[in-house]
PDB file of C-alpha atoms in Angstrom:
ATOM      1  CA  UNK A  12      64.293 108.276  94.347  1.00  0.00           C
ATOM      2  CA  UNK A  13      66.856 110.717  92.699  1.00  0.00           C
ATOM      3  CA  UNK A  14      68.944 110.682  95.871  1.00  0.00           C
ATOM      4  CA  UNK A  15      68.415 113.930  96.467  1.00  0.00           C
ATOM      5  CA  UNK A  16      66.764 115.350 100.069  1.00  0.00           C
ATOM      6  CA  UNK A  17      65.452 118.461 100.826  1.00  0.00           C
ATOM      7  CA  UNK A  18      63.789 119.279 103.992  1.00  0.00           C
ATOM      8  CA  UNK A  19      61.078 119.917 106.002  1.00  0.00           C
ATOM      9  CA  UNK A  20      58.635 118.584 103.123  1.00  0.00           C
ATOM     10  CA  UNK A  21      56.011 121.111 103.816  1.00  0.00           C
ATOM     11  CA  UNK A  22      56.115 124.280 105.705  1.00  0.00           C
ATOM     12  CA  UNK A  23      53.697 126.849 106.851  1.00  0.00           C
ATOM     13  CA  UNK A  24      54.172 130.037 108.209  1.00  0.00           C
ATOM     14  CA  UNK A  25      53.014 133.495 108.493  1.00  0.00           C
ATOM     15  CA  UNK A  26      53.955 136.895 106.412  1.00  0.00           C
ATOM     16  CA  UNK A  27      57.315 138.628 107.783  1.00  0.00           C
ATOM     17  CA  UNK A  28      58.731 135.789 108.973  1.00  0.00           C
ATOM     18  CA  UNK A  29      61.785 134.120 108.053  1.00  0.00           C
ATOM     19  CA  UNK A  30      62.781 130.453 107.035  1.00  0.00           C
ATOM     20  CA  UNK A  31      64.956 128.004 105.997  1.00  0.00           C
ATOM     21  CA  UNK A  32      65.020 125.616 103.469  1.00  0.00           C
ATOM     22  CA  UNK A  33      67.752 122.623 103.510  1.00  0.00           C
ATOM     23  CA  UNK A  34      68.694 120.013 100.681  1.00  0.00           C
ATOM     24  CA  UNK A  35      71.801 117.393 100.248  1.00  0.00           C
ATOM     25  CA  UNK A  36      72.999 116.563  97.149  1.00  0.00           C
ATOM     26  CA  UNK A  37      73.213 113.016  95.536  1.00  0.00           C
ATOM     27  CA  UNK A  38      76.349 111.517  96.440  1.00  0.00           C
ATOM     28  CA  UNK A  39      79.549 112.663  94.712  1.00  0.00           C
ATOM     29  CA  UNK A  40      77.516 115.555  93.301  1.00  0.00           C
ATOM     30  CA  UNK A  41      79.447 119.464  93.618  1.00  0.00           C
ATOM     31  CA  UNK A  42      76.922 121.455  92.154  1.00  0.00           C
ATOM     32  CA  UNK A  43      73.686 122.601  93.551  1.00  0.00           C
ATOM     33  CA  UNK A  44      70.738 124.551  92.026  1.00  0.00           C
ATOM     34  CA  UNK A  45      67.633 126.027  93.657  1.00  0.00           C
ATOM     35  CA  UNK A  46      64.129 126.409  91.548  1.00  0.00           C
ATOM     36  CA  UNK A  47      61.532 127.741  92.460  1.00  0.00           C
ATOM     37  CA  UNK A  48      57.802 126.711  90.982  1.00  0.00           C
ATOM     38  CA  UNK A  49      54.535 128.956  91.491  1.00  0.00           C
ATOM     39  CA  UNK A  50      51.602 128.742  89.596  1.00  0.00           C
ATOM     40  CA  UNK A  51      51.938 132.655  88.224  1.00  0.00           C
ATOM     41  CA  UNK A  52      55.535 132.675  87.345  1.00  0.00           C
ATOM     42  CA  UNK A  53      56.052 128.665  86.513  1.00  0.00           C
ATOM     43  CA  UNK A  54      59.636 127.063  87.383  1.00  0.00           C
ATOM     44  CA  UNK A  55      62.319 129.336  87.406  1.00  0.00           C
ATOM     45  CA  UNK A  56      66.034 129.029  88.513  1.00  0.00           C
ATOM     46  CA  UNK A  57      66.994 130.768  91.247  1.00  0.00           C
ATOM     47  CA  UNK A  58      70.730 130.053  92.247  1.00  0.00           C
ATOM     48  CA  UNK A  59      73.922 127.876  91.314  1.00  0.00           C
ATOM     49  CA  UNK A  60      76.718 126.769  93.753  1.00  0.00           C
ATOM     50  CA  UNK A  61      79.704 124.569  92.777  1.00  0.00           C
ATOM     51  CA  UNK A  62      81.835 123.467  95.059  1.00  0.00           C
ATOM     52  CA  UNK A  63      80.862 126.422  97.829  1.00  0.00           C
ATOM     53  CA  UNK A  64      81.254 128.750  95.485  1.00  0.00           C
ATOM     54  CA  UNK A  65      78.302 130.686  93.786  1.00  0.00           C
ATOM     55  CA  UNK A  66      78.141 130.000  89.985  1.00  0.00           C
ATOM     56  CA  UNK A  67      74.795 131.310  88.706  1.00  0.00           C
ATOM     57  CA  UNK A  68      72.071 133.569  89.630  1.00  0.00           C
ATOM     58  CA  UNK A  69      68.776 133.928  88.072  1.00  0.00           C
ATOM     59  CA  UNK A  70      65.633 135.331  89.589  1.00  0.00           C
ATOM     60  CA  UNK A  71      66.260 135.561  93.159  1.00  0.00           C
ATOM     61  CA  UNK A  72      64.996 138.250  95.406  1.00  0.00           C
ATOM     62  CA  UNK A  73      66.906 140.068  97.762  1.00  0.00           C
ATOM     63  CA  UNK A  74      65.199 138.679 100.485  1.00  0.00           C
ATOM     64  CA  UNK A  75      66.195 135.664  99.676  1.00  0.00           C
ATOM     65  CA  UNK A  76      69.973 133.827 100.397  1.00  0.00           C
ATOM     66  CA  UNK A  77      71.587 130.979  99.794  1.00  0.00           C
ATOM     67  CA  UNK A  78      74.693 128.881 100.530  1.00  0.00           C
ATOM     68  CA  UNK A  79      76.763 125.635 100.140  1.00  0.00           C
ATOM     69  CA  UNK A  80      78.909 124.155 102.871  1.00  0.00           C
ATOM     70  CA  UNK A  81      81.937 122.363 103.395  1.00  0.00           C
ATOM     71  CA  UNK A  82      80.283 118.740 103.364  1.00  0.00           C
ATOM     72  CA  UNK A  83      78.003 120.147 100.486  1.00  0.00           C
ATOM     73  CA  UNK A  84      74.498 120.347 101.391  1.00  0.00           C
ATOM     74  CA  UNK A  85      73.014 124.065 100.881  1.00  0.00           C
ATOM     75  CA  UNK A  86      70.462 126.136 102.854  1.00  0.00           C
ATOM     76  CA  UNK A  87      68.288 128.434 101.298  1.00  0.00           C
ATOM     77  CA  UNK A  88      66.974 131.216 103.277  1.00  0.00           C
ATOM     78  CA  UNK A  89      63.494 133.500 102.846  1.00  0.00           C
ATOM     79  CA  UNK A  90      63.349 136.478 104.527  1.00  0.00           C
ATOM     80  CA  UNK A  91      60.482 138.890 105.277  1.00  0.00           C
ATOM     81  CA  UNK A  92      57.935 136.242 103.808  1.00  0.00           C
ATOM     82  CA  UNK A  93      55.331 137.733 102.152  1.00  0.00           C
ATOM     83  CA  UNK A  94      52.117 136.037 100.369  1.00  0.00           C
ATOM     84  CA  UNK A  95      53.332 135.477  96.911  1.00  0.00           C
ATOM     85  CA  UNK A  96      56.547 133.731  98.477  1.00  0.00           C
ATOM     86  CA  UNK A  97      54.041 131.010  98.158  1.00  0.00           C
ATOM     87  CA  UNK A  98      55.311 128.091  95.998  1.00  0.00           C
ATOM     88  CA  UNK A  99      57.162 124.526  95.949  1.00  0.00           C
ATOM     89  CA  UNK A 100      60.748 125.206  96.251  1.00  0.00           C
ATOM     90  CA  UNK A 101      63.048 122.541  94.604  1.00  0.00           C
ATOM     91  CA  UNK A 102      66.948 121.139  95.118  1.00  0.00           C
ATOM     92  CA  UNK A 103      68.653 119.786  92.157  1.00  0.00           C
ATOM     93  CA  UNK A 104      72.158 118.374  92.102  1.00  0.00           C
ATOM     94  CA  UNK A 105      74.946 117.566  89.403  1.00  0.00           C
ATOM     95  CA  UNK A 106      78.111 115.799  89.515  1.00  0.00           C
ATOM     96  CA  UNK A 107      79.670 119.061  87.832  1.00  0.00           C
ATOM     97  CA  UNK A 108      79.199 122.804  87.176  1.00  0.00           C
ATOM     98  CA  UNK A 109      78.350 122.124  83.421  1.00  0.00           C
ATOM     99  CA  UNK A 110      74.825 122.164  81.368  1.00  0.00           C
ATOM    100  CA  UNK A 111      76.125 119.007  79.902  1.00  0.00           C
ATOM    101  CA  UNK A 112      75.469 117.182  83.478  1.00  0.00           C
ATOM    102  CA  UNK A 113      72.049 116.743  84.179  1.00  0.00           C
ATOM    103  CA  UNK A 114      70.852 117.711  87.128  1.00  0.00           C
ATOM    104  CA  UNK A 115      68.448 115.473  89.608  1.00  0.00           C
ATOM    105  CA  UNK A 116      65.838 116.676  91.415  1.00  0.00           C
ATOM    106  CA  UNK A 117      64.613 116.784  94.986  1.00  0.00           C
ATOM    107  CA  UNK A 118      61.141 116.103  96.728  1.00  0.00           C
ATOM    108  CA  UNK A 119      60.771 119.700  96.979  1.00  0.00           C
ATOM    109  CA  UNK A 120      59.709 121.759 100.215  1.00  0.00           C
ATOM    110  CA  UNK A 121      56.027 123.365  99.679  1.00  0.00           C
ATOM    111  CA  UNK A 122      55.527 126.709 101.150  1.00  0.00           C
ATOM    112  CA  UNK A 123      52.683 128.307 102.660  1.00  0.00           C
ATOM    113  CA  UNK A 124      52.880 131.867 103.738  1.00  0.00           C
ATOM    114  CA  UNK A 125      49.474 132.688 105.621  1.00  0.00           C
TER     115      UNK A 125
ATOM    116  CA  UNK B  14      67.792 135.192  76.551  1.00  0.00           C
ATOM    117  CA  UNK B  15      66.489 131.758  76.017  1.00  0.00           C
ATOM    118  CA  UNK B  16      62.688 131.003  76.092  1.00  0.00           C
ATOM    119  CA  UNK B  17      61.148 127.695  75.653  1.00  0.00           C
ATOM    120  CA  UNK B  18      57.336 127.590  74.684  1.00  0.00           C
ATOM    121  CA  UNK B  19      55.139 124.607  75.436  1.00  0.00           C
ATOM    122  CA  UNK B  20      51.780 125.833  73.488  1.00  0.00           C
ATOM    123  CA  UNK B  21      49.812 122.612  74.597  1.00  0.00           C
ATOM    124  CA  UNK B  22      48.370 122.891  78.648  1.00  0.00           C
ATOM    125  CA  UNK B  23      46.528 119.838  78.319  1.00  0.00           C
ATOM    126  CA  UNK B  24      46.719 117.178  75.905  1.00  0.00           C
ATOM    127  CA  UNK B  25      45.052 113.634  76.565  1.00  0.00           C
ATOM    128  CA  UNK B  26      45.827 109.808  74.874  1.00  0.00           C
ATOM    129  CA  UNK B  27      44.057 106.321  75.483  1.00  0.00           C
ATOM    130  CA  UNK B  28      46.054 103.595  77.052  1.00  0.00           C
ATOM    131  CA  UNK B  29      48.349 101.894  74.679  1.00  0.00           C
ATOM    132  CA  UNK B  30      47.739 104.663  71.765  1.00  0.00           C
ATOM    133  CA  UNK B  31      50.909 107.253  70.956  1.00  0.00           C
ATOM    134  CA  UNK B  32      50.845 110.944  71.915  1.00  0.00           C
ATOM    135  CA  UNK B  33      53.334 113.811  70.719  1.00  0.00           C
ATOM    136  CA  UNK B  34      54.037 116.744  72.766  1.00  0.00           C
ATOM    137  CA  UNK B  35      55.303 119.782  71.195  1.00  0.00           C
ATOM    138  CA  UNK B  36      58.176 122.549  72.974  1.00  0.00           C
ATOM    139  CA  UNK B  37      59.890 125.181  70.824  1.00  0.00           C
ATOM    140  CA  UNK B  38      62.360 127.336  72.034  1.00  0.00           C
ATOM    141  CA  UNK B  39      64.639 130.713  71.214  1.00  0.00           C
ATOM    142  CA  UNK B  40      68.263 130.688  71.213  1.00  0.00           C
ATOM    143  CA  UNK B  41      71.297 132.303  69.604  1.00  0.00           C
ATOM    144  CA  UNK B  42      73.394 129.577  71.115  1.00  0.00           C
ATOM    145  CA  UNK B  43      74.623 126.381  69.164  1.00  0.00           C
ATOM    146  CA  UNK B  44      75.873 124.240  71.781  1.00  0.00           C
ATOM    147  CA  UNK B  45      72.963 123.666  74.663  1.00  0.00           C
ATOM    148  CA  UNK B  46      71.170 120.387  75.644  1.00  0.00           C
ATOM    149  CA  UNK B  47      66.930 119.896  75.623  1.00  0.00           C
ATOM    150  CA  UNK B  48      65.549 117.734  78.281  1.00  0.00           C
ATOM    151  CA  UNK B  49      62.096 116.366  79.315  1.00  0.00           C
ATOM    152  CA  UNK B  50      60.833 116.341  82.635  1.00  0.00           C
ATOM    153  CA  UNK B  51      57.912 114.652  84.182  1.00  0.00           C
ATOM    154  CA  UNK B  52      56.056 115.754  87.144  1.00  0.00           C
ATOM    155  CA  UNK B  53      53.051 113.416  88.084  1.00  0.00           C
ATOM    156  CA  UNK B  54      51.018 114.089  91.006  1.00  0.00           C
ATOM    157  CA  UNK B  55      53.625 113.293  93.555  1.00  0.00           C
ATOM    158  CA  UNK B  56      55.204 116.578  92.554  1.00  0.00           C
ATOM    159  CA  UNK B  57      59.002 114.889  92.159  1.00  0.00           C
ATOM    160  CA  UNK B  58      60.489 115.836  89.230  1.00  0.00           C
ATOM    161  CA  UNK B  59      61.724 113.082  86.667  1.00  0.00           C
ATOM    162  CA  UNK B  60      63.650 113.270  84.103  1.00  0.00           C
ATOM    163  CA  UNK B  61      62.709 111.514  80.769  1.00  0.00           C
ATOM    164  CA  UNK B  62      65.043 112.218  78.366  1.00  0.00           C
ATOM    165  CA  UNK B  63      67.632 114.653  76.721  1.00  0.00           C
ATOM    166  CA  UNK B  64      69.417 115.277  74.077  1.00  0.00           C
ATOM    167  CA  UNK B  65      72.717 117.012  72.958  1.00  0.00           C
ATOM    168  CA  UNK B  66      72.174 119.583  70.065  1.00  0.00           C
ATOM    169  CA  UNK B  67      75.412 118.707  68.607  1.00  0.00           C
ATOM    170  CA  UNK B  68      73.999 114.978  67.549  1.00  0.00           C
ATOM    171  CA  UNK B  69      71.608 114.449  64.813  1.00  0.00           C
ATOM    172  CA  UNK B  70      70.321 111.010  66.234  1.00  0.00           C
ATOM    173  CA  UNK B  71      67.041 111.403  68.221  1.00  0.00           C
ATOM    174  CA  UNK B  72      67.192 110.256  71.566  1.00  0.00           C
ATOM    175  CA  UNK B  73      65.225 107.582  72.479  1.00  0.00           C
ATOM    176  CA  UNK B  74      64.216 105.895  76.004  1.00  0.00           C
ATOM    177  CA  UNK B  75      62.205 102.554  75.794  1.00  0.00           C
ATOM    178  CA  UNK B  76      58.954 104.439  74.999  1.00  0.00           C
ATOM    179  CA  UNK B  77      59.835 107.898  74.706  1.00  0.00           C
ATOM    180  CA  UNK B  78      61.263 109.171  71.612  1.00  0.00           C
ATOM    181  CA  UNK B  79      62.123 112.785  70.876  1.00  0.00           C
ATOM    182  CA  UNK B  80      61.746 114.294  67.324  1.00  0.00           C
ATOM    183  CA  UNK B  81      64.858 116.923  67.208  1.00  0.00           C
ATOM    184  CA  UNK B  82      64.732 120.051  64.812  1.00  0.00           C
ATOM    185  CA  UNK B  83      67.692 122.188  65.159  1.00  0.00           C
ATOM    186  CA  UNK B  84      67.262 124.325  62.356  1.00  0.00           C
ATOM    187  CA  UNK B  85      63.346 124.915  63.440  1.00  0.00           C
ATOM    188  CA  UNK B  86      63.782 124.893  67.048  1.00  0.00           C
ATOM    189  CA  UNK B  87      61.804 122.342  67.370  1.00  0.00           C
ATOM    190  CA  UNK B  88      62.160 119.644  70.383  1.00  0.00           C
ATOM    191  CA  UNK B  89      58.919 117.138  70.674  1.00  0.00           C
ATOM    192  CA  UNK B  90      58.751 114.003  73.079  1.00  0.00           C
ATOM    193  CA  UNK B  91      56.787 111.162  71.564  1.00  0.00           C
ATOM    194  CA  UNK B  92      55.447 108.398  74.071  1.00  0.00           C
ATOM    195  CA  UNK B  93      54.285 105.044  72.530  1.00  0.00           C
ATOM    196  CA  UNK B  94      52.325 102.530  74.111  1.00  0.00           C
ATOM    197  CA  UNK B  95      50.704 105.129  76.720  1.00  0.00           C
ATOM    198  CA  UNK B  96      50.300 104.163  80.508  1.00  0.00           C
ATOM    199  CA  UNK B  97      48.365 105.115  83.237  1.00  0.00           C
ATOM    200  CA  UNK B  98      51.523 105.921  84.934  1.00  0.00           C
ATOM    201  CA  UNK B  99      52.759 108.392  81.898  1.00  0.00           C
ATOM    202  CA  UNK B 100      50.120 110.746  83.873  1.00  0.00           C
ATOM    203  CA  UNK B 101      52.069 113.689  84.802  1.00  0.00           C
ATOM    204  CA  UNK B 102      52.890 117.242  83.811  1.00  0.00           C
ATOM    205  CA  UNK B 103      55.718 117.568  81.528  1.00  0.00           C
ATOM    206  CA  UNK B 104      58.240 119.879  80.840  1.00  0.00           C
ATOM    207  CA  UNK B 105      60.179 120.537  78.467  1.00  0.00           C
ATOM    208  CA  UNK B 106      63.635 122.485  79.516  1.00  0.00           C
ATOM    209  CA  UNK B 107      67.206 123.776  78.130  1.00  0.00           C
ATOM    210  CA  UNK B 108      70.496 124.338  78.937  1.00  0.00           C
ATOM    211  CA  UNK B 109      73.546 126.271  77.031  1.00  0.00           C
ATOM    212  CA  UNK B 110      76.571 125.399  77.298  1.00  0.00           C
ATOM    213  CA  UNK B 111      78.468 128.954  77.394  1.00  0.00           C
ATOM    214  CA  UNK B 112      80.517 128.997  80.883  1.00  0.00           C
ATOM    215  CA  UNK B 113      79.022 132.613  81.507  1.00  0.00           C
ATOM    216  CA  UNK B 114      75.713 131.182  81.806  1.00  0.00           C
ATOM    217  CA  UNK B 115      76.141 128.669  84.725  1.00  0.00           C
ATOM    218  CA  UNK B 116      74.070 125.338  84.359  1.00  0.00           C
ATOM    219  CA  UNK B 117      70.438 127.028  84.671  1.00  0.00           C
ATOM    220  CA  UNK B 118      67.683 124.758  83.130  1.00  0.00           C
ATOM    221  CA  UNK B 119      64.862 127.112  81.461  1.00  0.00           C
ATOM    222  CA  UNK B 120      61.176 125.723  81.396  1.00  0.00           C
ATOM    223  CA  UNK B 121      58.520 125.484  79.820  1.00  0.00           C
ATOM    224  CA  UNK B 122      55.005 125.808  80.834  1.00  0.00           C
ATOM    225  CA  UNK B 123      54.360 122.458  80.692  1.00  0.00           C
ATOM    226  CA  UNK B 124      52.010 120.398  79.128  1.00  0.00           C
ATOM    227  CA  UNK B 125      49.654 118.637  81.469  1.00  0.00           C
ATOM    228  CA  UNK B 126      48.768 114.220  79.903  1.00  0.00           C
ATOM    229  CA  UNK B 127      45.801 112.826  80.850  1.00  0.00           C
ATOM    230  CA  UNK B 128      45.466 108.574  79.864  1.00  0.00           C
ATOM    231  CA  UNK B 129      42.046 107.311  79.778  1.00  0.00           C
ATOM    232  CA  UNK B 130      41.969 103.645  80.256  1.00  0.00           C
TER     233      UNK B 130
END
């Protein structure tokens, strides 16, 4: 157990439709990063906060949004699902901002968009 | 941009022999950090081991080992003594140091071990 939770652990739903993805980070970490994994486009990063603040972006659609609040835990939003949004969706956490601390990763929340 | 290449999808090892997985990767940077994940079925991602590119010493945890080539880009994770648990996916992953770039860990493909009892 890395410490890290993400929730709901799976979650099905249909095309257009929005959703919302929720993780906590281990305790006493700042930072939090959002991957996604598909089998067509493998893992990729998707967003950085530290701290509330965004740090990093990668890969990450419009339709998609993402935010950390006060007590730390971060909500990632999908938008105007459509089939491809398909894919396990991971929360990783670090004590800092850096690439020198390693990040931990959630369960991860699987996706279905029907 | 960085790319890390994992040119083994499926490699396979009897219980208790050794197995060496292979990850190269592209960068212009000289400071950055290599990792190896594990994913078995469970999906969780583990981390196995890293290793700072500023130290020459290969990193080494209980039975995984890492084989470090800087100057070839070369980053391979060596398991001795195979277990039924090592069966996973694994991933091999990097991170630069340069504050522009945030803390985003970039991937490999993965290589997918199979132990046969």
């Amino acid at each position: 157990d890395s410490g890290v939770t993400q929730t709901p652990k799976h979650l099905i739903t249909a095309t257009g439709q929005r959703v919302t993805l929720r993780c906590s980070p281990r305790s006493g970490d700042l930072s939090v990063y959002w991957y996604q994994q598909s089998l067509d486009q493998g893992l990729q990063f998707l967003i950085q906060y530290y701290n509330g603040e965004e740090r990093a972006k990668g890969n990450i659609l419009e339709r998609f949004s993402a935010q950390q609040f006060p007590d730390l835990h971060s909500e990632l939003n999908l938008s105007s699902l459509e089939l491809g949004d398909s894919a396990l969706y991971f929360c990783a956490s670090s004590v800092g901002p850096e690439g020198a601390d390693t990040q931990y990763f959630g369960p991860g929340t699987r996706l279905t968009v029907l | 941009a960085q790319t890390v290449t994992q040119s083994q999808p499926e490699m396979s090892v009897q219980e208790a022999e050794t197995v060496t997985l292979s990850c190269t990767y592209d960068t212009s940077e000289s400071d950055y950090y290599l990792f190896w994940y594990k994913q078995p079925p469970s999906r969780q991602m583990i981390l196995v081991i890293r290793q700072e590119a500023y130290k020459q010493q290969n990193a080494t945890e209980n039975r995984f080992s890492v084989n470090f080539q800087k100057a070839a880009k070369s980053f391979s994770l060596k398991i001795s003594d195979s277990q039924l648990g090592d069966a996973a996916m694994y991933f091999c992953a990097y991170v630069d140091l340069k504050e522009t770039s945030g803390s985003r860990l970039t991937f490999g493909e993965g290589t997918q071990l199979t132990v046969n009892p």
